[in-house]
mmCIF file of C-alpha atoms in Angstrom:
data_model
loop_
_atom_site.group_PDB
_atom_site.id
_atom_site.type_symbol
_atom_site.label_atom_id
_atom_site.label_comp_id
_atom_site.label_asym_id
_atom_site.label_seq_id
_atom_site.Cartn_x
_atom_site.Cartn_y
_atom_site.Cartn_z
ATOM 1 C CA MET A 893 -21.569 -12.208 -23.423
ATOM 2 C CA THR A 894 -20.051 -9.213 -21.574
ATOM 3 C CA VAL A 895 -18.961 -11.426 -18.631
ATOM 4 C CA LEU A 896 -17.318 -13.792 -21.119
ATOM 5 C CA LEU A 897 -15.459 -10.970 -22.713
ATOM 6 C CA PHE A 898 -14.448 -9.702 -19.330
ATOM 7 C CA ALA A 899 -13.129 -13.139 -18.208
ATOM 8 C CA LEU A 900 -11.331 -13.831 -21.578
ATOM 9 C CA THR A 901 -9.533 -10.570 -21.484
ATOM 10 C CA ALA A 902 -8.214 -11.091 -17.941
ATOM 11 C CA LEU A 903 -7.269 -14.664 -18.663
ATOM 12 C CA LEU A 904 -5.406 -13.938 -21.993
ATOM 13 C CA TRP A 905 -3.545 -11.031 -20.588
ATOM 14 C CA GLY A 906 -2.716 -12.888 -17.365
ATOM 15 C CA GLY A 907 -1.200 -15.776 -19.426
ATOM 16 C CA GLY A 908 0.871 -13.238 -21.366
ATOM 17 C CA ALA A 909 3.181 -12.797 -18.323
ATOM 18 C CA LEU A 910 4.061 -16.543 -18.225
ATOM 19 C CA ALA A 911 4.440 -16.506 -22.026
ATOM 20 C CA THR A 912 6.723 -13.511 -21.855
ATOM 21 C CA ALA A 913 9.006 -15.348 -19.193
ATOM 22 C CA MET A 914 9.101 -18.180 -21.668
ATOM 23 C CA GLN A 915 10.567 -16.039 -24.307
ATOM 24 C CA ALA A 916 13.653 -15.358 -22.171
ATOM 25 C CA GLY A 917 16.714 -17.303 -23.439
ATOM 26 C CA VAL A 918 18.287 -17.418 -26.993
ATOM 27 C CA THR A 919 16.431 -14.352 -28.474
ATOM 28 C CA PRO A 920 17.398 -11.072 -26.716
ATOM 29 C CA ALA A 921 14.470 -9.060 -25.387
ATOM 30 C CA PRO A 922 14.670 -6.231 -27.922
ATOM 31 C CA TRP A 923 14.562 -8.621 -30.799
ATOM 32 C CA SER A 924 11.787 -10.627 -29.280
ATOM 33 C CA VAL A 925 9.759 -7.439 -28.870
ATOM 34 C CA ALA A 926 10.546 -6.174 -32.454
ATOM 35 C CA LEU A 927 9.505 -9.611 -33.940
ATOM 36 C CA ARG A 928 6.327 -9.732 -31.886
ATOM 37 C CA MET A 929 5.265 -6.270 -32.781
ATOM 38 C CA VAL A 930 5.814 -6.839 -36.495
ATOM 39 C CA LEU A 931 3.489 -9.730 -36.512
ATOM 40 C CA ALA A 932 0.966 -7.863 -34.339
ATOM 41 C CA GLY A 933 1.073 -4.757 -36.609
ATOM 42 C CA VAL A 934 0.489 -6.924 -39.788
ATOM 43 C CA ILE A 935 -2.432 -8.568 -38.176
ATOM 44 C CA LEU A 936 -4.039 -5.499 -36.660
ATOM 45 C CA LEU A 937 -3.718 -3.423 -39.945
ATOM 46 C CA GLY A 938 -4.891 -6.380 -42.093
ATOM 47 C CA TYR A 939 -7.841 -6.621 -39.866
ATOM 48 C CA GLY A 940 -8.638 -3.028 -40.136
ATOM 49 C CA ARG A 941 -8.304 -3.147 -43.929
ATOM 50 C CA LEU A 942 -10.855 -6.124 -44.048
ATOM 51 C CA ARG A 943 -13.235 -4.171 -41.935
ATOM 52 C CA GLY A 944 -12.818 -1.075 -44.099
ATOM 53 C CA VAL A 945 -11.339 0.997 -41.164
ATOM 54 C CA PRO A 946 -9.492 4.136 -42.446
ATOM 55 C CA LEU A 947 -5.802 3.236 -41.811
ATOM 56 C CA ALA A 948 -4.145 6.709 -42.529
ATOM 57 C CA ILE A 949 -3.174 8.851 -39.605
ATOM 58 C CA PRO A 950 -3.575 12.540 -40.059
ATOM 59 C CA ARG A 951 -0.313 14.426 -40.186
ATOM 60 C CA LYS A 952 -1.111 16.481 -37.025
ATOM 61 C CA ASP A 953 -1.673 13.200 -35.075
ATOM 62 C CA ARG A 954 1.201 11.235 -36.162
ATOM 63 C CA PRO A 955 3.677 12.388 -33.445
ATOM 64 C CA ALA A 956 1.262 11.297 -30.764
ATOM 65 C CA VAL A 957 0.922 7.862 -32.391
ATOM 66 C CA VAL A 958 4.675 7.562 -32.706
ATOM 67 C CA LEU A 959 4.949 8.479 -28.987
ATOM 68 C CA GLN A 960 2.314 5.972 -27.887
ATOM 69 C CA GLY A 961 4.196 3.368 -30.052
ATOM 70 C CA LEU A 962 7.552 4.167 -28.379
ATOM 71 C CA LEU A 963 6.209 4.136 -24.799
ATOM 72 C CA PHE A 964 3.655 1.321 -24.959
ATOM 73 C CA PHE A 965 5.035 -1.101 -27.634
ATOM 74 C CA ALA A 966 8.730 -0.645 -27.274
ATOM 75 C CA ILE A 967 9.973 0.667 -23.840
ATOM 76 C CA ALA A 968 7.194 -1.042 -21.749
ATOM 77 C CA PHE A 969 7.516 -4.285 -23.471
ATOM 78 C CA ILE A 970 11.295 -4.543 -23.408
ATOM 79 C CA ALA A 971 11.389 -3.658 -19.857
ATOM 80 C CA PHE A 972 8.779 -6.259 -18.977
ATOM 81 C CA TYR A 973 10.668 -8.915 -20.958
ATOM 82 C CA GLU A 974 13.830 -8.012 -19.100
ATOM 83 C CA ALA A 975 11.900 -8.113 -15.758
ATOM 84 C CA THR A 976 10.401 -11.601 -16.430
ATOM 85 C CA ALA A 977 13.875 -12.918 -17.353
ATOM 86 C CA ARG A 978 14.979 -12.011 -13.833
ATOM 87 C CA MET A 979 12.046 -12.607 -11.494
ATOM 88 C CA PRO A 980 8.823 -14.592 -11.531
ATOM 89 C CA SER A 981 6.449 -13.474 -14.117
ATOM 90 C CA GLY A 982 3.595 -13.230 -11.435
ATOM 91 C CA LEU A 983 5.631 -10.693 -9.417
ATOM 92 C CA ALA A 984 6.508 -8.811 -12.515
ATOM 93 C CA ALA A 985 2.773 -8.621 -13.503
ATOM 94 C CA LEU A 986 1.978 -7.281 -10.085
ATOM 95 C CA VAL A 987 4.441 -4.521 -10.424
ATOM 96 C CA LEU A 988 3.227 -3.678 -13.942
ATOM 97 C CA SER A 989 -0.271 -3.619 -12.559
ATOM 98 C CA THR A 990 0.732 -0.322 -10.808
ATOM 99 C CA SER A 991 0.630 1.364 -14.104
ATOM 100 C CA SER A 992 -2.839 2.587 -13.343
ATOM 101 C CA LEU A 993 -1.371 4.838 -10.574
ATOM 102 C CA PHE A 994 1.066 6.505 -13.265
ATOM 103 C CA ALA A 995 -1.766 6.647 -15.866
ATOM 104 C CA ALA A 996 -4.022 8.502 -13.328
ATOM 105 C CA VAL A 997 -1.362 11.073 -12.571
ATOM 106 C CA LEU A 998 -0.183 11.653 -16.085
ATOM 107 C CA ALA A 999 -3.802 11.844 -17.394
ATOM 108 C CA ARG A 1000 -4.547 14.488 -14.784
ATOM 109 C CA ALA A 1001 -1.429 16.513 -15.640
ATOM 110 C CA ALA A 1002 -1.699 16.145 -19.557
ATOM 111 C CA LEU A 1003 -5.353 15.824 -20.244
ATOM 112 C CA GLY A 1004 -7.123 17.206 -17.162
ATOM 113 C CA VAL A 1005 -8.855 13.873 -16.424
ATOM 114 C CA PRO A 1006 -10.128 14.021 -12.784
ATOM 115 C CA ILE A 1007 -8.529 11.725 -10.327
ATOM 116 C CA SER A 1008 -10.860 9.364 -8.440
ATOM 117 C CA SER A 1009 -11.547 9.917 -4.825
ATOM 118 C CA GLY A 1010 -9.785 6.643 -3.961
ATOM 119 C CA PHE A 1011 -6.631 7.538 -5.754
ATOM 120 C CA VAL A 1012 -4.505 8.565 -2.667
ATOM 121 C CA SER A 1013 -5.669 5.488 -0.760
ATOM 122 C CA GLY A 1014 -5.036 3.193 -3.828
ATOM 123 C CA ALA A 1015 -1.574 4.638 -4.355
ATOM 124 C CA LEU A 1016 -0.633 4.115 -0.720
ATOM 125 C CA CYS A 1017 -1.967 0.576 -0.957
ATOM 126 C CA GLY A 1018 0.003 -0.107 -4.015
ATOM 127 C CA ILE A 1019 3.259 1.413 -2.497
ATOM 128 C CA LEU A 1020 2.766 -0.693 0.545
ATOM 129 C CA GLY A 1021 2.278 -3.862 -1.332
ATOM 130 C CA LEU A 1022 5.480 -3.376 -3.273
ATOM 131 C CA ALA A 1023 7.374 -2.613 -0.178
ATOM 132 C CA ILE A 1024 6.058 -5.768 1.516
ATOM 133 C CA ILE A 1025 7.195 -7.995 -1.470
ATOM 134 C CA PHE A 1026 10.493 -6.449 -2.499
ATOM 135 C CA LEU A 1027 12.106 -4.910 0.523
ATOM 136 C CA PRO A 1028 12.767 -8.124 2.484
ATOM 137 C CA GLY A 1029 14.591 -9.672 -0.488
ATOM 138 C CA ALA A 1030 16.578 -6.391 -1.099
ATOM 139 C CA ALA A 1031 17.648 -6.455 2.498
ATOM 140 C CA ALA A 1032 18.607 -10.063 2.410
ATOM 141 C CA HIS A 1033 20.323 -10.279 -1.063
ATOM 142 C CA GLY A 1034 21.479 -6.725 -1.935
ATOM 143 C CA ALA A 1035 20.950 -4.892 -5.118
ATOM 144 C CA ALA A 1036 19.814 -7.913 -7.395
ATOM 145 C CA PRO A 1037 16.209 -7.739 -6.371
ATOM 146 C CA LEU A 1038 16.188 -4.050 -6.684
ATOM 147 C CA ALA A 1039 17.479 -4.328 -10.195
ATOM 148 C CA GLU A 1040 14.709 -6.637 -11.093
ATOM 149 C CA PHE A 1041 12.146 -4.320 -9.570
ATOM 150 C CA VAL A 1042 13.505 -1.437 -11.507
ATOM 151 C CA TRP A 1043 12.994 -3.164 -14.752
ATOM 152 C CA ALA A 1044 9.355 -4.048 -13.816
ATOM 153 C CA LEU A 1045 8.684 -0.571 -12.667
ATOM 154 C CA THR A 1046 10.096 1.041 -15.832
ATOM 155 C CA ALA A 1047 7.492 -1.129 -17.647
ATOM 156 C CA ALA A 1048 4.762 0.137 -15.407
ATOM 157 C CA ILE A 1049 5.715 3.819 -15.846
ATOM 158 C CA ALA A 1050 6.045 3.447 -19.645
ATOM 159 C CA THR A 1051 2.669 1.508 -19.828
ATOM 160 C CA GLY A 1052 0.886 4.390 -17.859
ATOM 161 C CA ALA A 1053 2.365 7.015 -20.096
ATOM 162 C CA GLY A 1054 1.456 5.030 -23.135
ATOM 163 C CA THR A 1055 -1.946 4.589 -21.873
ATOM 164 C CA THR A 1056 -2.308 8.454 -21.413
ATOM 165 C CA VAL A 1057 -1.043 9.094 -24.956
ATOM 166 C CA GLY A 1058 -3.538 6.451 -26.179
ATOM 167 C CA ALA A 1059 -6.437 8.273 -24.431
ATOM 168 C CA ARG A 1060 -5.357 11.408 -26.128
ATOM 169 C CA ASN A 1061 -5.431 9.611 -29.512
ATOM 170 C CA GLN A 1062 -8.853 8.244 -28.655
ATOM 171 C CA ARG A 1063 -10.120 11.744 -27.902
ATOM 172 C CA ALA A 1064 -8.846 12.831 -31.273
ATOM 173 C CA GLY A 1065 -11.194 10.337 -32.851
ATOM 174 C CA LEU A 1066 -8.414 8.127 -34.371
ATOM 175 C CA PRO A 1067 -9.499 4.538 -35.156
ATOM 176 C CA VAL A 1068 -8.316 2.181 -32.544
ATOM 177 C CA VAL A 1069 -7.223 -0.497 -34.837
ATOM 178 C CA SER A 1070 -5.097 1.977 -36.975
ATOM 179 C CA VAL A 1071 -3.446 3.427 -33.960
ATOM 180 C CA LEU A 1072 -2.649 0.072 -32.444
ATOM 181 C CA GLY A 1073 -1.342 -1.394 -35.790
ATOM 182 C CA TRP A 1074 0.874 1.501 -36.590
ATOM 183 C CA GLY A 1075 1.928 1.852 -32.999
ATOM 184 C CA ALA A 1076 2.992 -1.729 -32.993
ATOM 185 C CA PHE A 1077 5.220 -1.018 -36.204
ATOM 186 C CA VAL A 1078 6.833 2.018 -34.337
ATOM 187 C CA GLY A 1079 7.509 -0.318 -31.314
ATOM 188 C CA ALA A 1080 9.013 -2.861 -33.541
ATOM 189 C CA THR A 1081 11.332 -0.350 -35.318
ATOM 190 C CA ALA A 1082 12.239 1.259 -32.064
ATOM 191 C CA SER A 1083 13.076 -2.131 -30.481
ATOM 192 C CA ALA A 1084 15.309 -3.186 -33.462
ATOM 193 C CA LEU A 1085 17.092 0.129 -33.486
ATOM 194 C CA TRP A 1086 17.815 -0.190 -29.726
ATOM 195 C CA ALA A 1087 19.141 -3.665 -30.326
ATOM 196 C CA VAL A 1088 21.551 -2.408 -32.901
ATOM 197 C CA ALA A 1089 22.503 0.620 -31.053
ATOM 198 C CA THR A 1090 23.400 -1.429 -27.833
ATOM 199 C CA GLY A 1091 25.223 -4.151 -29.982
ATOM 200 C CA THR A 1092 22.662 -6.836 -29.209
ATOM 201 C CA PRO A 1093 23.172 -9.704 -31.687
ATOM 202 C CA PHE A 1094 20.207 -11.210 -33.334
ATOM 203 C CA ALA A 1095 19.486 -14.831 -32.584
ATOM 204 C CA ALA A 1096 16.437 -16.873 -33.391
ATOM 205 C CA ASP A 1097 14.950 -19.595 -31.125
ATOM 206 C CA ILE A 1098 12.928 -22.128 -33.021
ATOM 207 C CA SER A 1099 12.178 -24.394 -30.156
ATOM 208 C CA PRO A 1100 8.627 -25.357 -29.944
ATOM 209 C CA SER A 1101 8.095 -23.692 -26.572
ATOM 210 C CA HIS A 1102 9.657 -20.364 -27.789
ATOM 211 C CA VAL A 1103 7.542 -20.393 -31.100
ATOM 212 C CA ALA A 1104 4.411 -21.312 -29.187
ATOM 213 C CA SER A 1105 4.853 -18.544 -26.579
ATOM 214 C CA PHE A 1106 5.734 -15.947 -29.378
ATOM 215 C CA LEU A 1107 2.647 -16.847 -31.237
ATOM 216 C CA TYR A 1108 0.510 -16.607 -28.091
ATOM 217 C CA LEU A 1109 1.918 -13.309 -27.224
ATOM 218 C CA ALA A 1110 1.697 -11.788 -30.838
ATOM 219 C CA ILE A 1111 -1.885 -13.096 -31.553
ATOM 220 C CA ALA A 1112 -3.752 -13.920 -28.463
ATOM 221 C CA ALA A 1113 -2.229 -11.522 -25.844
ATOM 222 C CA SER A 1114 -1.782 -8.652 -28.305
ATOM 223 C CA CYS A 1115 -4.236 -8.556 -31.206
ATOM 224 C CA ILE A 1116 -7.168 -10.535 -29.814
ATOM 225 C CA THR A 1117 -6.909 -9.290 -26.390
ATOM 226 C CA PHE A 1118 -6.774 -5.610 -27.592
ATOM 227 C CA MET A 1119 -9.892 -6.178 -29.602
ATOM 228 C CA LEU A 1120 -11.731 -7.842 -26.629
ATOM 229 C CA TYR A 1121 -10.683 -5.027 -24.395
ATOM 230 C CA PHE A 1122 -11.829 -2.196 -26.570
ATOM 231 C CA GLU A 1123 -15.175 -4.026 -27.148
ATOM 232 C CA LEU A 1124 -15.480 -3.984 -23.278
ATOM 233 C CA VAL A 1125 -14.678 -0.232 -23.480
ATOM 234 C CA ARG A 1126 -17.452 0.260 -25.995
ATOM 235 C CA ARG A 1127 -19.901 -1.742 -23.989
ATOM 236 C CA LEU A 1128 -19.002 -0.654 -20.385
ATOM 237 C CA GLY A 1129 -17.126 2.551 -20.906
ATOM 238 C CA PRO A 1130 -13.237 2.960 -20.053
ATOM 239 C CA GLY A 1131 -13.647 3.046 -16.216
ATOM 240 C CA ARG A 1132 -15.566 -0.340 -15.822
ATOM 241 C CA ALA A 1133 -13.645 -1.990 -18.531
ATOM 242 C CA ALA A 1134 -10.303 -1.059 -16.810
ATOM 243 C CA TYR A 1135 -11.227 -3.418 -13.915
ATOM 244 C CA THR A 1136 -9.984 -6.180 -16.036
ATOM 245 C CA LEU A 1137 -6.384 -4.786 -15.387
ATOM 246 C CA ALA A 1138 -6.996 -5.450 -11.599
ATOM 247 C CA LEU A 1139 -7.446 -9.157 -12.348
ATOM 248 C CA VAL A 1140 -4.636 -9.776 -14.727
ATOM 249 C CA PRO A 1141 -1.863 -9.950 -11.927
ATOM 250 C CA LEU A 1142 -4.097 -12.421 -10.011
ATOM 251 C CA VAL A 1143 -4.125 -14.708 -12.988
ATOM 252 C CA ALA A 1144 -0.490 -14.249 -13.555
ATOM 253 C CA LEU A 1145 0.332 -15.176 -9.885
ATOM 254 C CA VAL A 1146 -1.642 -18.370 -9.976
ATOM 255 C CA LEU A 1147 0.093 -19.392 -13.277
ATOM 256 C CA SER A 1148 3.529 -18.465 -11.862
ATOM 257 C CA ALA A 1149 2.849 -20.492 -8.784
ATOM 258 C CA LEU A 1150 1.851 -23.531 -10.963
ATOM 259 C CA PHE A 1151 4.568 -23.433 -13.549
ATOM 260 C CA GLU A 1152 7.479 -21.283 -12.231
ATOM 261 C CA HIS A 1153 7.207 -22.703 -8.522
ATOM 262 C CA LEU A 1154 6.713 -19.117 -7.108
ATOM 263 C CA ALA A 1155 6.315 -19.530 -3.425
ATOM 264 C CA LEU A 1156 3.209 -17.919 -2.258
ATOM 265 C CA GLY A 1157 4.339 -17.039 1.210
ATOM 266 C CA TRP A 1158 2.729 -14.389 3.393
ATOM 267 C CA PRO A 1159 4.893 -11.508 1.861
ATOM 268 C CA VAL A 1160 3.631 -12.296 -1.551
ATOM 269 C CA LEU A 1161 0.014 -12.852 -0.459
ATOM 270 C CA ALA A 1162 -0.157 -9.728 1.736
ATOM 271 C CA GLY A 1163 1.688 -7.541 -0.894
ATOM 272 C CA ALA A 1164 -0.525 -8.958 -3.793
ATOM 273 C CA ALA A 1165 -3.707 -8.124 -1.687
ATOM 274 C CA ALA A 1166 -2.618 -4.621 -0.991
ATOM 275 C CA ILE A 1167 -1.575 -3.948 -4.813
ATOM 276 C CA LEU A 1168 -4.896 -5.389 -6.055
ATOM 277 C CA ALA A 1169 -6.894 -3.242 -3.443
ATOM 278 C CA GLY A 1170 -4.939 -0.324 -4.653
ATOM 279 C CA ASN A 1171 -5.624 -1.091 -8.305
ATOM 280 C CA VAL A 1172 -9.481 -1.323 -7.434
ATOM 281 C CA LEU A 1173 -9.418 2.034 -5.492
ATOM 282 C CA VAL A 1174 -7.501 3.972 -8.231
ATOM 283 C CA LEU A 1175 -9.837 2.572 -11.018
ATOM 284 C CA ALA A 1176 -12.969 3.415 -8.980
ATOM 285 C CA ARG A 1177 -15.050 6.282 -10.200
ATOM 286 C CA ALA A 1178 -14.848 9.446 -8.239
#
């Protein structure tokens, strides 16, 4: 059963990168994120209510929950949507997977969490992998590939920071479902406010592909996968459960090659191997 949970988590999250790429088009990224997070928040809090989980967040913990929502459910998602609109989703997922590097550094600084013995080696592998993939394109095509990379890297940094705040909230004993549900609503509100502040007009895409990818992201890649992941955390502990994150970009790369015609030449394969090796080293126990 644990193996099945592990595989489903990696597959559902890996498929989320391609589904995110399918969201690009009529509906701007901030509004897509806002709509997705509203639905995810309703489902998560509704699930918590049915399970009898306390939904109220203590006053002293509310700023941390809001911060987690801003980082993890707004900034990270908007940046990743923007990245997948400009580059193959598999490459964006590879960059996003380096969030483990940022999470390790931030958790050490903010929470005193020890860094694994393989962190330095893993960080160097990750940096090397990113350079192998993106520097040739930047040299050949100028600033455009770098702009794509910056969006994906912003998503990785925000995800790492949001993960660190989430670890703080778990330490405080807050119910996971409640934190995720309210965090999703914070992310939805922040995304909508960002869209209004930047003058981004709302537009709804009701095409079958857009609606299907939206439902997949809100239900399968958000609600269901979060529940599967935290069940793995309960069974295996956070360290071993986090190895699913090293498999997600591999799934995303395969799907990107199949459906987005991503050319898996030697720079992509070599860079992906270095990044995945770096993820494993960073996630390894000290």
